Amino acid sequence: MQVYDNILKELYKILQPFVPQGRELEEETDLVADLGLDSLKVMKIVESLEDSLEISIPLNILPEVRTVEDFAIQIQKLIGDG
């Protein structure tokens, strides 16, 4: 669970600028419906995550990602602790 928590913490840090005022970022936060992310913003987030976690994120996992939790789980699988 340690790896998942670290991934989640990093996701929260990277996603924070996209959170509308008055909203809390949670695992259930929907990246499109709640944060209004478009494909360009998602690509910037992926790039930031790749840099900070020193991994490569294949774009074919993105259709599986709807919430912050989904994103964290997919990254955990990539790292190999899932």
Coordinates of N, CA and C in Angstrom, one line a residue:
M1 N 0.8 -1.2 0.0 CA 0.0 0.0 0.0 C 0.9 1.3 0.0
Q2 N 2.1 1.1 0.5 CA 3.0 2.2 0.5 C 3.2 2.9 -0.9
V3 N 3.4 2.0 -1.9 CA 3.6 2.5 -3.3 C 2.4 3.2 -3.8
Y4 N 1.2 2.6 -3.5 CA 0.0 3.3 -3.9 C -0.2 4.7 -3.3
D5 N 0.1 4.8 -2.0 CA 0.0 6.0 -1.3 C 1.0 7.1 -1.9
N6 N 2.2 6.7 -2.2 CA 3.1 7.6 -2.8 C 2.7 8.0 -4.2
I7 N 2.1 7.1 -5.0 CA 1.6 7.5 -6.3 C 0.4 8.5 -6.1
L8 N -0.5 8.2 -5.2 CA -1.6 9.1 -5.0 C -1.2 10.5 -4.6
K9 N -0.2 10.5 -3.7 CA 0.3 11.8 -3.2 C 0.9 12.6 -4.4
E10 N 1.6 11.9 -5.3 CA 2.2 12.6 -6.4 C 1.1 13.0 -7.4
L11 N 0.1 12.2 -7.6 CA -1.0 12.6 -8.5 C -1.7 13.8 -7.9
Y12 N -2.0 13.8 -6.6 CA -2.6 15.0 -6.0 C -1.8 16.3 -6.3
K13 N -0.5 16.2 -6.1 CA 0.4 17.3 -6.3 C 0.3 17.8 -7.8
I14 N 0.3 16.9 -8.7 CA 0.3 17.3 -10.1 C -1.1 17.8 -10.6
L15 N -2.1 17.2 -10.0 CA -3.5 17.6 -10.4 C -4.0 18.8 -9.7
Q16 N -3.4 19.2 -8.6 CA -3.9 20.4 -7.8 C -4.2 21.6 -8.7
P17 N -3.3 22.0 -9.6 CA -3.6 23.2 -10.4 C -4.9 23.1 -11.2
F18 N -5.4 21.9 -11.4 CA -6.6 21.8 -12.3 C -7.9 21.7 -11.5
V19 N -7.7 21.7 -10.2 CA -8.9 21.6 -9.3 C -9.6 22.9 -9.2
P20 N -10.9 22.9 -9.6 CA -11.7 24.2 -9.4 C -11.8 24.7 -8.0
Q21 N -11.8 26.0 -7.8 CA -11.9 26.5 -6.5 C -13.1 26.0 -5.8
G22 N -12.9 25.7 -4.5 CA -14.0 25.2 -3.7 C -14.2 23.7 -3.8
R23 N -13.4 23.0 -4.6 CA -13.5 21.5 -4.8 C -12.4 20.8 -4.1
E24 N -12.6 19.7 -3.6 CA -11.6 18.8 -3.0 C -11.2 17.7 -3.9
L25 N -9.9 17.5 -4.0 CA -9.4 16.4 -4.8 C -9.4 15.1 -4.0
E26 N -10.1 14.1 -4.5 CA -10.3 12.8 -3.8 C -10.0 11.7 -4.8
E27 N -9.9 10.5 -4.3 CA -9.7 9.3 -5.1 C -10.9 9.1 -6.1
E28 N -12.1 9.5 -5.7 CA -13.2 9.4 -6.6 C -13.4 10.5 -7.6
T29 N -12.5 11.5 -7.5 CA -12.6 12.7 -8.4 C -12.5 12.2 -9.9
D30 N -13.5 12.6 -10.7 CA -13.5 12.2 -12.1 C -12.7 13.2 -12.9
L31 N -11.7 12.8 -13.6 CA -10.8 13.6 -14.3 C -11.4 14.6 -15.3
V32 N -12.4 14.1 -16.0 CA -13.1 14.9 -17.0 C -14.3 15.6 -16.4
A33 N -15.2 14.9 -15.8 CA -16.4 15.6 -15.3 C -16.1 16.6 -14.2
D34 N -15.2 16.2 -13.2 CA -15.0 17.1 -12.1 C -13.9 18.1 -12.3
L35 N -12.9 17.7 -13.1 CA -11.7 18.6 -13.3 C -11.7 19.3 -14.7
G36 N -12.6 18.8 -15.6 CA -12.7 19.3 -16.9 C -11.4 19.2 -17.7
L37 N -10.7 18.1 -17.5 CA -9.4 17.8 -18.3 C -9.8 17.5 -19.7
D38 N -9.0 18.1 -20.6 CA -9.1 17.7 -22.0 C -7.8 16.9 -22.4
S39 N -7.7 16.5 -23.6 CA -6.6 15.6 -24.0 C -5.2 16.3 -23.8
L40 N -5.1 17.6 -24.1 CA -3.9 18.3 -23.9 C -3.4 18.3 -22.5
K41 N -4.4 18.6 -21.6 CA -4.1 18.7 -20.2 C -3.7 17.3 -19.7
V42 N -4.4 16.2 -20.1 CA -4.0 14.9 -19.7 C -2.6 14.5 -20.2
M43 N -2.2 14.9 -21.4 CA -0.9 14.7 -21.8 C 0.2 15.4 -21.0
K44 N -0.1 16.6 -20.6 CA 0.8 17.3 -19.7 C 0.9 16.6 -18.3
I45 N -0.2 16.1 -17.8 CA -0.2 15.4 -16.6 C 0.6 14.1 -16.7
V46 N 0.4 13.4 -17.8 CA 1.2 12.1 -18.0 C 2.7 12.4 -18.1
E47 N 3.0 13.5 -18.8 CA 4.4 13.9 -18.9 C 5.0 14.2 -17.5
S48 N 4.3 15.0 -16.7 CA 4.7 15.3 -15.4 C 4.9 14.1 -14.5
L49 N 3.9 13.2 -14.6 CA 4.0 11.9 -13.8 C 5.2 11.1 -14.2
E50 N 5.4 11.0 -15.5 CA 6.6 10.2 -16.0 C 7.9 10.8 -15.5
D51 N 8.0 12.1 -15.5 CA 9.2 12.8 -15.0 C 9.4 12.6 -13.5
S52 N 8.3 12.8 -12.7 CA 8.4 12.7 -11.3 C 8.6 11.3 -10.7
L53 N 8.0 10.3 -11.4 CA 8.0 8.9 -11.0 C 9.1 8.1 -11.7
E54 N 9.7 8.8 -12.7 CA 10.7 8.1 -13.5 C 10.2 6.8 -14.2
I55 N 9.1 6.9 -14.8 CA 8.5 5.8 -15.5 C 8.0 6.2 -16.9
S56 N 7.6 5.3 -17.7 CA 7.0 5.5 -19.0 C 5.6 5.0 -18.9
I57 N 4.7 5.9 -19.2 CA 3.2 5.6 -19.2 C 2.7 5.4 -20.6
P58 N 2.4 4.2 -21.0 CA 1.8 3.9 -22.3 C 0.4 4.6 -22.4
L59 N 0.2 5.2 -23.6 CA -1.1 5.9 -23.8 C -2.3 4.9 -23.8
N60 N -2.0 3.6 -24.1 CA -3.1 2.7 -24.2 C -3.8 2.4 -22.8
I61 N -3.2 2.9 -21.7 CA -3.9 2.7 -20.4 C -4.9 3.8 -20.1
L62 N -4.8 4.9 -20.9 CA -5.7 6.0 -20.6 C -7.2 5.8 -20.7
P63 N -7.6 4.9 -21.7 CA -9.0 4.6 -21.7 C -9.6 3.9 -20.4
E64 N -8.7 3.3 -19.7 CA -9.0 2.6 -18.4 C -9.1 3.6 -17.2
V65 N -8.7 4.9 -17.5 CA -8.6 5.9 -16.4 C -9.8 6.8 -16.5
R66 N -10.6 6.8 -15.4 CA -11.7 7.8 -15.3 C -11.5 8.7 -14.1
T67 N -11.0 8.0 -13.0 CA -10.9 8.8 -11.7 C -9.4 8.8 -11.3
V68 N -9.2 9.6 -10.3 CA -7.8 9.7 -9.7 C -7.4 8.3 -9.2
E69 N -8.3 7.6 -8.6 CA -8.0 6.2 -8.2 C -7.6 5.3 -9.3
D70 N -8.4 5.3 -10.4 CA -8.1 4.5 -11.6 C -6.6 4.8 -12.1
F71 N -6.3 6.1 -12.1 CA -5.0 6.5 -12.6 C -3.9 5.9 -11.6
A72 N -4.1 6.0 -10.3 CA -3.1 5.5 -9.4 C -3.0 4.0 -9.5
I73 N -4.1 3.3 -9.7 CA -4.0 1.8 -9.9 C -3.2 1.4 -11.1
Q74 N -3.5 2.1 -12.2 CA -2.8 1.8 -13.5 C -1.3 2.1 -13.3
I75 N -0.9 3.2 -12.7 CA 0.5 3.5 -12.5 C 1.1 2.4 -11.5
Q76 N 0.4 2.0 -10.5 CA 0.9 1.0 -9.6 C 1.2 -0.3 -10.4
K77 N 0.3 -0.7 -11.3 CA 0.5 -1.9 -12.1 C 1.7 -1.7 -13.0
L78 N 2.0 -0.5 -13.5 CA 3.2 -0.3 -14.3 C 4.4 -0.4 -13.5
I79 N 4.4 0.1 -12.3 CA 5.6 0.0 -11.4 C 5.8 -1.5 -11.0
G80 N 4.8 -2.3 -11.0 CA 4.9 -3.7 -10.7 C 4.6 -4.0 -9.2
D81 N 3.9 -3.2 -8.6 CA 3.5 -3.5 -7.2 C 1.9 -3.6 -7.1
G82 N 1.3 -4.0 -8.2 CA -0.1 -4.1 -8.2 C -0.6 -5.4 -8.5

